[in-house]
Amino acid sequence: MAPVAVLTGALVLAGCGSEDGKDSAAEVSVSGAYMPQPVSESMAAGYLTVTNKGGAKDELTSVTSDVGDVTAHETVDSSMQEAKDLPVPAHGQLVFKSGGNHLMFEKLKRKPMQGETVTVKLHFTESGTVTVKMPVKSATYNPKTGH
Ligand code: CU
């Protein structure tokens, strides 16, 4: 009977992740969003982390905001270029951070100031639209130290 007992145990373990029956669906959430107060009147950058807890990949197809035009940029060999359809892997992350991928705000209608909040909508293939309240921090804000 011993081999049967082992097999049963393995099946129970494998079933753990699908208790809610949605294990295959993408499930994205956003954390750590912030915008350093821009030095420019017309352009700004924004950073955040998209986490996908689901078992299927998702894709960030576009970003919109009421303060101006937004595009996702990636940094390649220290020059930046527009990125389209950024993947969010299953059980993975899509990270926008200083020196890497970033959200690029252009044609700003007003200059965001420290203490304000900018509303950003992230549009995903699977998860639809996720609205993010992005706080404006100081121009030199460092998320690692919180200053
Ligand atoms: Cu850029």
Tab-separated table of C-alpha atoms and ligand atoms in Angstrom:
chain	number	residue	atom	x	y	z
A	1	MET	CA	0.000	0.000	0.000
A	2	ALA	CA	2.938	2.362	0.517
A	3	PRO	CA	3.308	3.462	-3.153
A	4	VAL	CA	-0.387	4.311	-3.323
A	5	ALA	CA	-0.113	6.522	-0.251
A	6	VAL	CA	2.772	8.456	-1.843
A	7	LEU	CA	0.861	8.941	-5.058
A	8	THR	CA	-2.174	10.282	-3.229
A	9	GLY	CA	-0.020	12.787	-1.391
A	10	ALA	CA	1.419	14.089	-4.648
A	11	LEU	CA	-2.023	14.604	-6.110
A	12	VAL	CA	-3.153	16.625	-3.115
A	13	LEU	CA	-0.077	18.870	-3.429
A	14	ALA	CA	-0.618	19.415	-7.130
A	15	GLY	CA	-4.213	20.430	-6.513
A	16	CYS	CA	-3.293	23.144	-4.045
A	17	GLY	CA	-2.972	26.013	-6.489
A	18	SER	CA	-6.311	25.544	-8.192
A	19	GLU	CA	-8.689	25.658	-5.248
A	20	ASP	CA	-10.587	28.571	-6.741
A	21	GLY	CA	-10.757	26.918	-10.149
A	22	LYS	CA	-9.114	29.920	-11.856
A	23	ASP	CA	-5.522	28.763	-11.829
A	24	SER	CA	-5.154	29.301	-15.551
A	25	ALA	CA	-6.339	32.925	-15.586
A	26	ALA	CA	-3.997	35.908	-15.379
A	27	GLU	CA	-4.410	37.905	-12.183
A	28	VAL	CA	-2.489	41.169	-12.201
A	29	SER	CA	-2.006	43.719	-9.456
A	30	VAL	CA	0.117	46.857	-9.294
A	31	SER	CA	2.394	47.944	-6.462
A	32	GLY	CA	5.033	50.543	-5.726
A	33	ALA	CA	3.749	53.130	-8.199
A	34	TYR	CA	5.313	56.590	-8.084
A	35	MET	CA	6.283	59.507	-10.279
A	36	PRO	CA	9.335	61.596	-9.435
A	37	GLN	CA	8.306	65.255	-9.630
A	38	PRO	CA	9.305	66.148	-13.179
A	39	VAL	CA	11.923	68.780	-13.891
A	40	SER	CA	10.415	69.349	-17.328
A	41	GLU	CA	7.176	71.220	-17.969
A	42	SER	CA	6.036	68.718	-20.578
A	43	MET	CA	7.585	65.332	-19.769
A	44	ALA	CA	7.669	62.979	-16.785
A	45	ALA	CA	8.521	59.386	-15.948
A	46	GLY	CA	6.580	56.888	-13.843
A	47	TYR	CA	7.542	53.633	-12.187
A	48	LEU	CA	5.590	50.661	-10.851
A	49	THR	CA	5.591	46.884	-10.588
A	50	VAL	CA	2.945	44.657	-12.172
A	51	THR	CA	2.629	41.273	-10.460
A	52	ASN	CA	0.764	38.384	-12.060
A	53	LYS	CA	-0.377	35.827	-9.486
A	54	GLY	CA	-2.269	33.830	-12.106
A	55	GLY	CA	-1.197	30.795	-14.069
A	56	ALA	CA	-1.503	32.423	-17.504
A	57	LYS	CA	0.554	35.219	-18.984
A	58	ASP	CA	-0.865	38.654	-19.627
A	59	GLU	CA	0.266	41.559	-21.742
A	60	LEU	CA	0.345	45.295	-21.119
A	61	THR	CA	-0.900	46.744	-24.393
A	62	SER	CA	-1.259	50.442	-23.589
A	63	VAL	CA	-1.302	53.047	-20.831
A	64	THR	CA	-3.488	56.142	-20.564
A	65	SER	CA	-3.699	59.045	-18.133
A	66	ASP	CA	-5.695	62.232	-17.741
A	67	VAL	CA	-2.529	64.336	-17.373
A	68	GLY	CA	-1.132	63.697	-20.849
A	69	ASP	CA	0.052	61.081	-23.307
A	70	VAL	CA	1.658	57.954	-21.851
A	71	THR	CA	3.773	55.295	-23.509
A	72	ALA	CA	5.754	52.422	-22.071
A	73	HIS	CA	9.471	52.761	-22.760
A	74	GLU	CA	12.256	50.253	-22.403
A	75	THR	CA	15.899	51.135	-22.028
A	76	VAL	CA	18.174	49.361	-24.501
A	77	ASP	CA	21.896	50.109	-24.371
A	78	SER	CA	21.194	53.290	-22.376
A	79	SER	CA	18.865	54.735	-25.005
A	80	MET	CA	15.128	54.420	-24.662
A	81	GLN	CA	12.559	53.249	-27.138
A	82	GLU	CA	8.830	52.728	-27.120
A	83	ALA	CA	7.788	49.248	-26.025
A	84	LYS	CA	4.597	47.688	-27.285
A	85	ASP	CA	2.791	44.726	-25.751
A	86	LEU	CA	5.030	44.115	-22.747
A	87	PRO	CA	4.546	40.562	-21.405
A	88	VAL	CA	3.642	39.866	-17.785
A	89	PRO	CA	4.658	36.220	-17.300
A	90	ALA	CA	2.497	33.764	-15.357
A	91	HIS	CA	3.528	33.923	-11.677
A	92	GLY	CA	5.920	36.707	-12.699
A	93	GLN	CA	6.398	40.451	-12.775
A	94	LEU	CA	6.747	43.330	-15.191
A	95	VAL	CA	8.925	45.938	-13.491
A	96	PHE	CA	9.204	49.610	-14.367
A	97	LYS	CA	12.075	51.188	-12.475
A	98	SER	CA	14.629	53.932	-12.778
A	99	GLY	CA	17.225	52.976	-15.405
A	100	GLY	CA	15.017	50.301	-16.968
A	101	ASN	CA	11.479	50.144	-18.273
A	102	HIS	CA	9.498	53.272	-17.455
A	103	LEU	CA	6.245	54.967	-18.241
A	104	MET	CA	6.867	58.079	-20.288
A	105	PHE	CA	4.446	60.958	-19.865
A	106	GLU	CA	4.499	63.524	-22.652
A	107	LYS	CA	2.487	66.595	-23.659
A	108	LEU	CA	1.581	67.152	-20.012
A	109	LYS	CA	-1.494	69.317	-19.544
A	110	ARG	CA	-0.130	70.409	-16.166
A	111	LYS	CA	3.082	69.751	-14.309
A	112	PRO	CA	2.508	67.192	-11.523
A	113	MET	CA	3.823	68.443	-8.174
A	114	GLN	CA	5.066	66.501	-5.173
A	115	GLY	CA	2.151	65.429	-2.970
A	116	GLU	CA	-0.287	65.173	-5.859
A	117	THR	CA	-1.623	61.948	-7.331
A	118	VAL	CA	-1.707	61.084	-11.021
A	119	THR	CA	-4.302	58.585	-12.233
A	120	VAL	CA	-2.973	56.047	-14.716
A	121	LYS	CA	-4.911	53.311	-16.471
A	122	LEU	CA	-3.047	50.181	-17.506
A	123	HIS	CA	-4.701	48.175	-20.267
A	124	PHE	CA	-4.068	44.411	-20.312
A	125	THR	CA	-5.052	41.806	-22.891
A	126	GLU	CA	-6.471	39.408	-20.299
A	127	SER	CA	-7.146	41.438	-17.178
A	128	GLY	CA	-8.706	44.463	-18.827
A	129	THR	CA	-8.089	47.913	-17.348
A	130	VAL	CA	-6.344	48.433	-14.016
A	131	THR	CA	-6.507	51.959	-12.570
A	132	VAL	CA	-3.489	53.083	-10.563
A	133	LYS	CA	-3.204	56.134	-8.302
A	134	MET	CA	0.399	57.184	-8.772
A	135	PRO	CA	1.726	59.478	-6.043
A	136	VAL	CA	4.130	62.237	-7.097
A	137	LYS	CA	7.308	62.101	-5.033
A	138	SER	CA	10.321	64.391	-4.864
A	139	ALA	CA	12.462	64.633	-7.995
A	140	THR	CA	15.176	62.549	-6.343
A	141	TYR	CA	12.905	59.992	-4.645
A	142	ASN	CA	14.488	56.565	-4.215
A	143	PRO	CA	11.986	53.744	-3.588
A	144	LYS	CA	14.681	51.640	-1.891
A	145	THR	CA	15.260	54.162	0.874
A	146	GLY	CA	11.832	55.801	0.791
A	147	HIS	CA	13.372	59.282	0.412
B	1	CU	CU	11.346	57.240	-22.020
